[in-house]
Amino acid sequence: TQLLEQSPQFLSIQEGENLTVYCNSSSVFSSLQWYRQEPGEGPVLLVTVVTGGEVKKLKRLTFQFGDARKDSSLHITAAQPGDTGLYLCAGDEYGNKLVFGAGTILRVKS
Amino acid sequence: NAGVTQTPKFRILKIGQSMTLQCTQDMNHNYMYWYRQDPGMGLKLIYYSVGAGITDKGEVPNGYNVSRSTTEDFPLRLELAAPSQTSVYFCASMGYSRSIKDTQYFGPGTRLTVL
């Protein structure tokens, strides 16, 4: 099973600050997904990146897939309290199975 | 569409008891998955199914069993509950398209405590 290392594990910032979450592996994935999970709920997909070097933007969130398809990052600009939650990256092991990172708990204080 | 539904939401078991976690999806998805989520550990795949009648082990299958008699239902069975099975369990489903990567849709989870 391929492993995904996610960092940092926990991030507490003030409203308006920027932040970046990293997801790294020594293995190649066919695609990589980012999820956001709120307490008491299941993860909800934010984005899927497929092509090496791909950059996708979702309002204040920017997702990047590494050129070698081994790593990814999530950058949030001007974080808001509503961004608070658990962010999970998940790599697609060719075969319709996902490998999840341990997650980054983000807390945005107003 | 209700999406993916799971029952129960919460359950407390005694060591050695058995129970079935129910999962149903109404999206006619081929693929279904069971994960467990422990604090600080992300999601671990327990079992998955690529269609009715077909199941396969994931990363952490020991102590669990599944069946897939219909497209809609994918129950997870714990035969002899152990404290190590205390966790939050998520069921997910995914359609299949050869043109784009489909999304896994997750249920709300079942919080299980084994004492």
CSV table of C-alpha atoms in Angstrom, one decimal:
chain,number,residue,atom,x,y,z
A,1,THR,CA,0.0,0.0,0.0
A,2,GLN,CA,1.3,3.4,-0.9
A,3,LEU,CA,1.6,6.0,1.9
A,4,LEU,CA,0.6,9.6,1.8
A,5,GLU,CA,2.3,11.9,4.3
A,6,GLN,CA,0.3,15.0,5.1
A,7,SER,CA,1.7,18.1,6.8
A,8,PRO,CA,1.2,19.9,9.0
A,9,GLN,CA,-1.0,17.8,11.3
A,10,PHE,CA,-2.6,20.8,12.9
A,11,LEU,CA,-2.8,24.5,12.0
A,12,SER,CA,-4.3,27.3,14.0
A,13,ILE,CA,-4.3,30.7,12.3
A,14,GLN,CA,-6.1,34.1,12.4
A,15,GLU,CA,-8.7,35.1,9.9
A,16,GLY,CA,-7.1,36.7,6.8
A,17,GLU,CA,-3.9,34.7,6.9
A,18,ASN,CA,-2.7,32.4,4.1
A,19,LEU,CA,-1.7,28.8,4.6
A,20,THR,CA,-0.5,25.8,2.7
A,21,VAL,CA,-1.1,22.1,3.4
A,22,TYR,CA,1.2,19.5,1.8
A,23,CYS,CA,0.6,15.9,0.8
A,24,ASN,CA,3.7,13.8,-0.2
A,25,SER,CA,4.4,10.3,-1.3
A,26,SER,CA,7.3,8.4,-2.7
A,27,SER,CA,4.9,6.7,-5.1
A,28,VAL,CA,3.0,7.8,-8.2
A,29,PHE,CA,-0.7,8.2,-8.2
A,30,SER,CA,-3.1,8.2,-11.2
A,31,SER,CA,-4.9,11.1,-9.6
A,32,LEU,CA,-5.1,12.9,-6.2
A,33,GLN,CA,-8.1,14.2,-4.4
A,34,TRP,CA,-8.6,16.7,-1.6
A,35,TYR,CA,-11.5,16.4,0.8
A,36,ARG,CA,-12.9,18.5,3.6
A,37,GLN,CA,-14.5,16.9,6.6
A,38,GLU,CA,-16.6,18.6,9.3
A,39,PRO,CA,-17.2,17.1,12.7
A,40,GLY,CA,-19.8,14.3,12.7
A,41,GLU,CA,-19.9,14.2,8.9
A,42,GLY,CA,-18.3,12.2,6.1
A,43,PRO,CA,-15.6,13.7,3.9
A,44,VAL,CA,-16.7,15.9,1.0
A,45,LEU,CA,-14.7,16.1,-2.2
A,46,LEU,CA,-13.2,19.5,-3.0
A,47,VAL,CA,-11.2,18.7,-6.1
A,48,THR,CA,-9.5,16.0,-8.2
A,49,VAL,CA,-6.2,16.6,-9.9
A,50,VAL,CA,-5.1,14.2,-12.6
A,51,THR,CA,-2.3,15.7,-14.7
A,52,GLY,CA,1.3,16.3,-13.4
A,53,GLY,CA,1.8,20.0,-12.8
A,54,GLU,CA,-2.0,20.7,-12.9
A,55,VAL,CA,-3.3,23.7,-10.9
A,56,LYS,CA,-6.9,24.1,-10.0
A,57,LYS,CA,-8.6,27.0,-8.2
A,58,LEU,CA,-11.8,26.9,-6.2
A,59,LYS,CA,-12.5,30.4,-5.0
A,60,ARG,CA,-9.8,31.1,-2.4
A,61,LEU,CA,-8.4,27.5,-2.6
A,62,THR,CA,-5.6,26.6,-5.0
A,63,PHE,CA,-4.6,23.0,-5.5
A,64,GLN,CA,-1.5,21.8,-7.3
A,65,PHE,CA,-0.4,18.4,-8.4
A,66,GLY,CA,3.3,17.8,-8.6
A,67,ASP,CA,5.0,17.3,-12.0
A,68,ALA,CA,5.8,13.7,-11.1
A,69,ARG,CA,2.3,13.0,-9.6
A,70,LYS,CA,3.8,12.1,-6.2
A,71,ASP,CA,2.8,15.2,-4.2
A,72,SER,CA,0.2,17.9,-4.0
A,73,SER,CA,-0.5,21.1,-2.1
A,74,LEU,CA,-3.5,23.0,-1.0
A,75,HIS,CA,-3.1,26.8,-0.6
A,76,ILE,CA,-5.8,28.9,1.1
A,77,THR,CA,-5.7,32.6,0.6
A,78,ALA,CA,-7.2,34.9,3.3
A,79,ALA,CA,-8.6,32.1,5.4
A,80,GLN,CA,-12.0,32.5,7.0
A,81,PRO,CA,-13.6,30.8,10.1
A,82,GLY,CA,-15.8,28.9,7.7
A,83,ASP,CA,-12.6,27.2,6.3
A,84,THR,CA,-12.2,25.4,9.7
A,85,GLY,CA,-12.2,21.6,9.3
A,86,LEU,CA,-10.2,18.5,8.6
A,87,TYR,CA,-8.5,18.5,5.2
A,88,LEU,CA,-7.7,15.1,3.7
A,89,CYS,CA,-5.7,14.2,0.6
A,90,ALA,CA,-6.3,10.9,-1.0
A,91,GLY,CA,-4.3,9.2,-3.8
A,92,ASP,CA,-5.9,6.9,-6.4
A,93,GLU,CA,-4.1,3.6,-6.5
A,94,TYR,CA,-4.7,2.4,-10.0
A,95,GLY,CA,-7.7,0.2,-9.3
A,96,ASN,CA,-10.4,2.4,-7.9
A,97,LYS,CA,-9.0,2.4,-4.4
A,98,LEU,CA,-8.0,5.5,-2.5
A,99,VAL,CA,-5.2,5.9,0.0
A,100,PHE,CA,-5.8,8.7,2.5
A,101,GLY,CA,-3.3,10.9,4.3
A,102,ALA,CA,-3.8,11.4,8.1
A,103,GLY,CA,-5.3,14.8,7.6
A,104,THR,CA,-4.7,18.4,8.6
A,105,ILE,CA,-6.9,20.0,11.2
A,106,LEU,CA,-7.3,23.6,10.3
A,107,ARG,CA,-8.7,26.1,12.8
A,108,VAL,CA,-9.3,29.7,11.7
A,109,LYS,CA,-9.9,32.1,14.5
A,110,SER,CA,-11.9,35.3,14.0
B,1,ASN,CA,-31.7,11.2,-3.9
B,2,ALA,CA,-30.6,10.4,-0.4
B,3,GLY,CA,-27.1,9.5,-1.5
B,4,VAL,CA,-25.3,7.2,0.9
B,5,THR,CA,-27.1,6.4,4.1
B,6,GLN,CA,-25.7,4.6,7.2
B,7,THR,CA,-27.3,3.1,10.2
B,8,PRO,CA,-27.0,3.3,13.1
B,9,LYS,CA,-25.3,6.7,13.8
B,10,PHE,CA,-24.0,5.6,17.2
B,11,ARG,CA,-23.6,2.2,18.9
B,12,ILE,CA,-22.0,0.9,22.1
B,13,LEU,CA,-21.0,-2.8,22.1
B,14,LYS,CA,-19.6,-5.1,24.7
B,15,ILE,CA,-16.5,-7.1,24.0
B,16,GLY,CA,-17.5,-10.3,22.1
B,17,GLN,CA,-20.9,-9.0,20.8
B,18,SER,CA,-21.6,-8.9,17.1
B,19,MET,CA,-23.4,-6.3,15.0
B,20,THR,CA,-24.0,-5.2,11.4
B,21,LEU,CA,-23.4,-1.7,10.1
B,22,GLN,CA,-25.8,-1.0,7.3
B,23,CYS,CA,-25.0,1.1,4.2
B,24,THR,CA,-27.3,1.9,1.3
B,25,GLN,CA,-26.8,4.0,-1.7
B,26,ASP,CA,-29.5,5.1,-4.2
B,27,MET,CA,-27.2,6.4,-7.0
B,28,ASN,CA,-26.9,3.0,-8.8
B,29,HIS,CA,-23.1,3.1,-8.1
B,30,ASN,CA,-21.0,0.0,-8.9
B,31,TYR,CA,-18.3,0.6,-6.4
B,32,MET,CA,-18.8,0.6,-2.6
B,33,TYR,CA,-16.3,1.0,0.2
B,34,TRP,CA,-16.0,0.7,4.0
B,35,TYR,CA,-13.5,2.8,5.9
B,36,ARG,CA,-12.6,3.3,9.5
B,37,GLN,CA,-11.3,6.6,10.8
B,38,ASP,CA,-9.3,6.7,14.0
B,39,PRO,CA,-8.1,10.0,15.5
B,40,GLY,CA,-5.0,11.3,13.7
B,41,MET,CA,-4.9,8.3,11.4
B,42,GLY,CA,-7.0,9.4,8.3
B,43,LEU,CA,-9.2,6.8,6.7
B,44,LYS,CA,-8.2,3.1,6.4
B,45,LEU,CA,-9.9,0.9,3.8
B,46,ILE,CA,-11.6,-2.2,5.3
B,47,TYR,CA,-13.3,-3.9,2.4
B,48,TYR,CA,-14.6,-2.8,-1.0
B,49,SER,CA,-16.9,-4.1,-3.7
B,50,VAL,CA,-16.8,-3.5,-7.5
B,51,GLY,CA,-20.3,-4.8,-8.0
B,52,ALA,CA,-23.0,-7.0,-6.7
B,53,GLY,CA,-21.6,-10.4,-5.7
B,54,ILE,CA,-17.9,-9.2,-5.7
B,55,THR,CA,-16.0,-8.1,-2.6
B,56,ASP,CA,-12.3,-7.7,-1.8
B,57,LYS,CA,-10.2,-7.0,1.2
B,58,GLY,CA,-8.7,-3.6,1.8
B,59,GLU,CA,-5.9,-2.5,4.1
B,60,VAL,CA,-7.4,-3.6,7.5
B,61,PRO,CA,-10.0,-6.4,6.9
B,62,ASN,CA,-9.3,-8.5,10.0
B,63,GLY,CA,-12.3,-8.8,12.3
B,64,TYR,CA,-14.8,-7.8,9.7
B,65,ASN,CA,-16.9,-9.4,7.0
B,66,VAL,CA,-19.0,-7.9,4.1
B,67,SER,CA,-21.5,-9.0,1.5
B,68,ARG,CA,-22.9,-7.4,-1.6
B,69,SER,CA,-26.1,-9.2,-2.6
B,70,THR,CA,-27.5,-6.1,-4.3
B,71,THR,CA,-26.1,-3.0,-6.0
B,72,GLU,CA,-27.7,-0.8,-3.3
B,73,ASP,CA,-26.6,-2.4,-0.1
B,74,PHE,CA,-23.1,-3.2,1.4
B,75,PRO,CA,-23.4,-4.2,5.1
B,76,LEU,CA,-20.3,-4.6,7.3
B,77,ARG,CA,-20.4,-7.3,9.9
B,78,LEU,CA,-18.4,-7.4,13.2
B,79,GLU,CA,-18.6,-10.9,14.6
B,80,LEU,CA,-16.6,-10.7,17.9
B,81,ALA,CA,-16.3,-7.0,18.8
B,82,ALA,CA,-13.0,-5.9,20.3
B,83,PRO,CA,-11.9,-2.6,21.9
B,84,SER,CA,-9.5,-2.1,18.9
B,85,GLN,CA,-12.6,-1.8,16.7
B,86,THR,CA,-13.7,1.4,18.5
B,87,SER,CA,-13.7,3.9,15.6
B,88,VAL,CA,-15.9,5.9,13.2
B,89,TYR,CA,-17.0,3.9,10.2
B,90,PHE,CA,-17.7,5.4,6.9
B,91,CYS,CA,-19.3,3.9,3.9
B,92,ALA,CA,-18.7,5.4,0.4
B,93,SER,CA,-19.9,4.7,-3.1
B,94,MET,CA,-18.6,5.6,-6.5
B,95,GLY,CA,-20.0,5.3,-10.0
B,96,TYR,CA,-17.7,4.5,-12.9
B,97,SER,CA,-16.9,6.5,-16.0
B,98,ARG,CA,-14.0,5.7,-18.3
B,99,SER,CA,-13.8,9.3,-19.4
B,100,ILE,CA,-13.4,11.1,-16.0
B,101,LYS,CA,-12.5,10.0,-12.5
B,102,ASP,CA,-15.6,9.7,-10.5
B,103,THR,CA,-16.1,11.0,-7.0
B,104,GLN,CA,-16.5,8.8,-3.9
B,105,TYR,CA,-19.6,9.9,-2.0
B,106,PHE,CA,-19.4,9.3,1.7
B,107,GLY,CA,-22.2,8.5,4.2
B,108,PRO,CA,-22.4,10.4,7.6
B,109,GLY,CA,-20.6,7.7,9.5
B,110,THR,CA,-21.3,5.3,12.4
B,111,ARG,CA,-19.5,6.0,15.7
B,112,LEU,CA,-18.9,2.6,17.4
B,113,THR,CA,-17.5,2.1,20.9
B,114,VAL,CA,-16.5,-1.3,22.2
B,115,LEU,CA,-16.2,-1.6,26.0
